[in-house]
Amino acid sequence: MVQYSKKIQAVPEPTIRRMPSYLAFAEGLLRKGQQFVSSTQIANYMNIDPTQVTKDLSYTTIVGKTRVGYEVKAIVDVLSEFLGFSVMDNAFLVGAGSLGSALLHDSGLNHFGLKIEAAFDINPATIGRKINDVEVFHIDQFRDLAQELNVIMGIITVPAENAQTVADLMVAWGIKAIWNFTPARIKVPDDIIVQNTTLYSNLAIIFNKLHQDKREE
């Protein structure tokens, strides 16, 4: 039987970032029919220390049992709920260009509890189209549709020079959380949640490591 902890603690961001990988690993084990998993198995998959796994999972309501480990299904159920993946949240996307279109085609977002209800742009050639069954509207319709559909999350995939303007509009129109895919660092009120995801920063890290040996020669 799984034991549950009643502790409620603030969770460090690095822990939150690792948890989706724990979840994905557990889902894979569940599909294979494995019932229990140890912190060492998870740690080997993640290439981290087992004590880190134990500490990370201690922030949730589930703990393992000595010589048995964690119940795989419980990890899946608890982490899905803990991370907010078990409840579908709706979002609007602004910027239906190449990056925005790629996100609209990513059906996997639904698995993680995110549904993009509508996309917005200012390009006449894009407005009125449907991308993976998501309609593209003119940005002027954002406010009314956000109120009508009660959407409070926005995704920014516009050129970097337009990111702040879009963020300002989102805040003015009732958006409470912004997922920013541009290199720009937007400024918003303190009560607005912002998560920056910059693909180019990750690419720079890859290139830096890839060419490090050449620089050291």
GROMACS .gro file of C-alpha atoms in nm:
model
  217
    1MET     CA    1   0.000   0.000   0.000
    2VAL     CA    2   0.126   0.347  -0.083
    3GLN     CA    3   0.187   0.581   0.206
    4TYR     CA    4   0.088   0.944   0.173
    5SER     CA    5   0.252   1.244   0.335
    6LYS     CA    6   0.056   1.549   0.443
    7LYS     CA    7   0.348   1.790   0.419
    8ILE     CA    8   0.295   2.098   0.204
    9GLN     CA    9   0.615   2.276   0.105
   10ALA     CA   10   0.730   2.528  -0.149
   11VAL     CA   11   0.880   2.333  -0.438
   12PRO     CA   12   1.211   2.452  -0.590
   13GLU     CA   13   1.198   2.522  -0.963
   14PRO     CA   14   1.473   2.267  -1.049
   15THR     CA   15   1.258   1.999  -0.883
   16ILE     CA   16   0.956   2.103  -1.088
   17ARG     CA   17   1.169   2.083  -1.403
   18ARG     CA   18   1.273   1.725  -1.324
   19MET     CA   19   0.926   1.598  -1.238
   20PRO     CA   20   0.792   1.570  -1.597
   21SER     CA   21   1.085   1.338  -1.672
   22TYR     CA   22   0.998   1.127  -1.367
   23LEU     CA   23   0.643   1.114  -1.495
   24ALA     CA   24   0.744   1.013  -1.847
   25PHE     CA   25   0.968   0.737  -1.709
   26ALA     CA   26   0.691   0.605  -1.485
   27GLU     CA   27   0.440   0.613  -1.771
   28GLY     CA   28   0.679   0.401  -1.977
   29LEU     CA   29   0.713   0.150  -1.693
   30LEU     CA   30   0.336   0.140  -1.648
   31ARG     CA   31   0.289   0.054  -2.015
   32LYS     CA   32   0.535  -0.234  -1.970
   33GLY     CA   33   0.337  -0.363  -1.672
   34GLN     CA   34   0.594  -0.281  -1.403
   35GLN     CA   35   0.429  -0.221  -1.065
   36PHE     CA   36   0.710  -0.076  -0.853
   37VAL     CA   37   1.021   0.132  -0.917
   38SER     CA   38   1.309   0.230  -0.692
   39SER     CA   39   1.467   0.571  -0.656
   40THR     CA   40   1.789   0.415  -0.794
   41GLN     CA   41   1.613   0.312  -1.115
   42ILE     CA   42   1.472   0.660  -1.159
   43ALA     CA   43   1.810   0.815  -1.077
   44ASN     CA   44   1.988   0.598  -1.335
   45TYR     CA   45   1.738   0.708  -1.597
   46MET     CA   46   1.788   1.073  -1.503
   47ASN     CA   47   2.165   1.044  -1.443
   48ILE     CA   48   2.132   1.200  -1.099
   49ASP     CA   49   2.182   1.084  -0.740
   50PRO     CA   50   1.905   0.865  -0.589
   51THR     CA   51   1.885   1.095  -0.288
   52GLN     CA   52   1.782   1.375  -0.524
   53VAL     CA   53   1.494   1.164  -0.654
   54THR     CA   54   1.381   1.088  -0.299
   55LYS     CA   55   1.399   1.454  -0.205
   56ASP     CA   56   1.211   1.564  -0.517
   57LEU     CA   57   0.929   1.316  -0.466
   58SER     CA   58   0.902   1.409  -0.100
   59TYR     CA   59   0.743   1.738  -0.211
   60THR     CA   60   0.445   1.540  -0.338
   61THR     CA   61   0.194   1.337  -0.138
   62ILE     CA   62   0.357   1.003  -0.216
   63VAL     CA   63   0.646   0.820  -0.051
   64GLY     CA   64   0.795   0.480  -0.117
   65LYS     CA   65   0.824   0.174   0.102
   66THR     CA   66   1.149   0.016   0.220
   67ARG     CA   67   1.273  -0.263  -0.012
   68VAL     CA   68   0.974  -0.210  -0.240
   69GLY     CA   69   1.010   0.140  -0.377
   70TYR     CA   70   0.741   0.355  -0.531
   71GLU     CA   71   0.420   0.228  -0.684
   72VAL     CA   72   0.446   0.316  -1.052
   73LYS     CA   73   0.077   0.393  -1.102
   74ALA     CA   74   0.078   0.615  -0.795
   75ILE     CA   75   0.372   0.812  -0.935
   76VAL     CA   76   0.183   0.863  -1.261
   77ASP     CA   77  -0.141   0.963  -1.090
   78VAL     CA   78   0.015   1.187  -0.825
   79LEU     CA   79   0.264   1.365  -1.052
   80SER     CA   80   0.001   1.420  -1.322
   81GLU     CA   81  -0.218   1.597  -1.069
   82PHE     CA   82   0.069   1.768  -0.887
   83LEU     CA   83   0.203   1.919  -1.211
   84GLY     CA   84  -0.142   2.024  -1.329
   85PHE     CA   85  -0.143   1.786  -1.627
   86SER     CA   86  -0.463   1.608  -1.523
   87VAL     CA   87  -0.679   1.920  -1.568
   88MET     CA   88  -0.713   2.083  -1.910
   89ASP     CA   89  -0.626   2.455  -1.921
   90ASN     CA   90  -0.702   2.670  -2.223
   91ALA     CA   91  -0.464   2.917  -2.384
   92PHE     CA   92  -0.446   3.165  -2.670
   93LEU     CA   93  -0.141   3.184  -2.897
   94VAL     CA   94  -0.026   3.508  -3.058
   95GLY     CA   95   0.200   3.473  -3.361
   96ALA     CA   96   0.092   3.205  -3.608
   97GLY     CA   97   0.417   3.201  -3.803
   98SER     CA   98   0.659   2.909  -3.826
   99LEU     CA   99   0.714   2.864  -3.451
  100GLY     CA  100   0.352   2.929  -3.362
  101SER     CA  101   0.235   2.686  -3.626
  102ALA     CA  102   0.472   2.421  -3.492
  103LEU     CA  103   0.319   2.456  -3.146
  104LEU     CA  104  -0.030   2.438  -3.291
  105HIS     CA  105   0.066   2.111  -3.458
  106ASP     CA  106   0.201   1.970  -3.131
  107SER     CA  107  -0.091   1.753  -3.025
  108GLY     CA  108   0.117   1.632  -2.731
  109LEU     CA  109   0.036   1.952  -2.543
  110ASN     CA  110  -0.311   1.813  -2.475
  111HIS     CA  111  -0.152   1.521  -2.293
  112PHE     CA  112   0.007   1.768  -2.056
  113GLY     CA  113  -0.313   1.959  -1.987
  114LEU     CA  114  -0.286   2.246  -2.234
  115LYS     CA  115  -0.535   2.318  -2.511
  116ILE     CA  116  -0.472   2.607  -2.748
  117GLU     CA  117  -0.824   2.734  -2.815
  118ALA     CA  118  -0.735   2.996  -3.075
  119ALA     CA  119  -0.443   3.166  -3.245
  120PHE     CA  120  -0.400   3.533  -3.338
  121ASP     CA  121  -0.198   3.723  -3.594
  122ILE     CA  122  -0.199   4.041  -3.803
  123ASN     CA  123  -0.098   3.881  -4.132
  124PRO     CA  124  -0.399   3.886  -4.371
  125ALA     CA  125  -0.271   3.571  -4.539
  126THR     CA  126  -0.285   3.384  -4.207
  127ILE     CA  127  -0.606   3.521  -4.055
  128GLY     CA  128  -0.906   3.297  -4.117
  129ARG     CA  129  -0.699   2.983  -4.169
  130LYS     CA  130  -0.713   2.677  -3.946
  131ILE     CA  131  -0.391   2.519  -3.827
  132ASN     CA  132  -0.447   2.170  -3.686
  133ASP     CA  133  -0.813   2.265  -3.636
  134VAL     CA  134  -0.722   2.584  -3.445
  135GLU     CA  135  -0.859   2.897  -3.610
  136VAL     CA  136  -0.640   3.205  -3.657
  137PHE     CA  137  -0.810   3.536  -3.571
  138HIS     CA  138  -0.700   3.898  -3.598
  139ILE     CA  139  -0.535   4.020  -3.278
  140ASP     CA  140  -0.815   4.273  -3.234
  141GLN     CA  141  -1.050   3.984  -3.146
  142PHE     CA  142  -0.830   3.860  -2.862
  143ARG     CA  143  -0.994   4.053  -2.580
  144ASP     CA  144  -1.354   3.962  -2.659
  145LEU     CA  145  -1.274   3.596  -2.717
  146ALA     CA  146  -1.065   3.575  -2.400
  147GLN     CA  147  -1.360   3.702  -2.197
  148GLU     CA  148  -1.607   3.480  -2.381
  149LEU     CA  149  -1.400   3.162  -2.336
  150ASN     CA  150  -1.253   3.258  -1.996
  151VAL     CA  151  -0.895   3.211  -2.117
  152ILE     CA  152  -0.628   3.343  -1.879
  153MET     CA  153  -0.309   3.199  -2.036
  154GLY     CA  154  -0.128   3.340  -2.337
  155ILE     CA  155   0.153   3.207  -2.554
  156ILE     CA  156   0.382   3.451  -2.737
  157THR     CA  157   0.551   3.336  -3.058
  158VAL     CA  158   0.588   3.669  -3.238
  159PRO     CA  159   0.917   3.830  -3.347
  160ALA     CA  160   1.119   3.945  -3.045
  161GLU     CA  161   1.071   4.314  -3.122
  162ASN     CA  162   0.694   4.274  -3.086
  163ALA     CA  163   0.693   4.060  -2.771
  164GLN     CA  164   0.656   4.344  -2.519
  165THR     CA  165   0.367   4.498  -2.709
  166VAL     CA  166   0.186   4.165  -2.718
  167ALA     CA  167   0.258   4.107  -2.348
  168ASP     CA  168   0.117   4.449  -2.262
  169LEU     CA  169  -0.201   4.372  -2.457
  170MET     CA  170  -0.236   4.031  -2.291
  171VAL     CA  171  -0.209   4.180  -1.944
  172ALA     CA  172  -0.457   4.456  -2.029
  173TRP     CA  173  -0.697   4.195  -2.164
  174GLY     CA  174  -0.699   3.976  -1.855
  175ILE     CA  175  -0.426   3.719  -1.916
  176LYS     CA  176  -0.271   3.594  -1.589
  177ALA     CA  177   0.006   3.366  -1.720
  178ILE     CA  178   0.234   3.406  -2.024
  179TRP     CA  179   0.449   3.144  -2.194
  180ASN     CA  180   0.705   3.348  -2.384
  181PHE     CA  181   0.892   3.175  -2.667
  182THR     CA  182   1.079   3.485  -2.784
  183PRO     CA  183   1.436   3.586  -2.685
  184ALA     CA  184   1.294   3.913  -2.547
  185ARG     CA  185   1.258   3.948  -2.171
  186ILE     CA  186   0.914   4.098  -2.127
  187LYS     CA  187   0.819   4.323  -1.836
  188VAL     CA  188   0.487   4.255  -1.664
  189PRO     CA  189   0.326   4.331  -1.325
  190ASP     CA  190   0.440   4.114  -1.035
  191ASP     CA  191   0.113   3.922  -1.021
  192ILE     CA  192   0.151   3.794  -1.379
  193ILE     CA  193   0.321   3.455  -1.423
  194VAL     CA  194   0.585   3.445  -1.698
  195GLN     CA  195   0.777   3.143  -1.822
  196ASN     CA  196   1.048   3.208  -2.080
  197THR     CA  197   1.137   2.928  -2.320
  198THR     CA  198   1.408   3.036  -2.562
  199LEU     CA  199   1.503   2.775  -2.819
  200TYR     CA  200   1.802   2.980  -2.930
  201SER     CA  201   1.953   2.981  -2.581
  202ASN     CA  202   1.945   2.602  -2.579
  203LEU     CA  203   2.098   2.600  -2.926
  204ALA     CA  204   2.377   2.830  -2.804
  205ILE     CA  205   2.453   2.586  -2.521
  206ILE     CA  206   2.475   2.298  -2.769
  207PHE     CA  207   2.706   2.492  -2.999
  208ASN     CA  208   2.920   2.605  -2.706
  209LYS     CA  209   2.974   2.245  -2.590
  210LEU     CA  210   3.010   2.114  -2.945
  211HIS     CA  211   3.287   2.356  -3.036
  212GLN     CA  212   3.457   2.379  -2.697
  213ASP     CA  213   3.732   2.135  -2.792
  214LYS     CA  214   3.821   2.345  -3.098
  215ARG     CA  215   3.858   2.658  -2.885
  216GLU     CA  216   4.087   2.479  -2.643
  217GLU     CA  217   4.325   2.362  -2.915
   0.00000   0.00000   0.00000
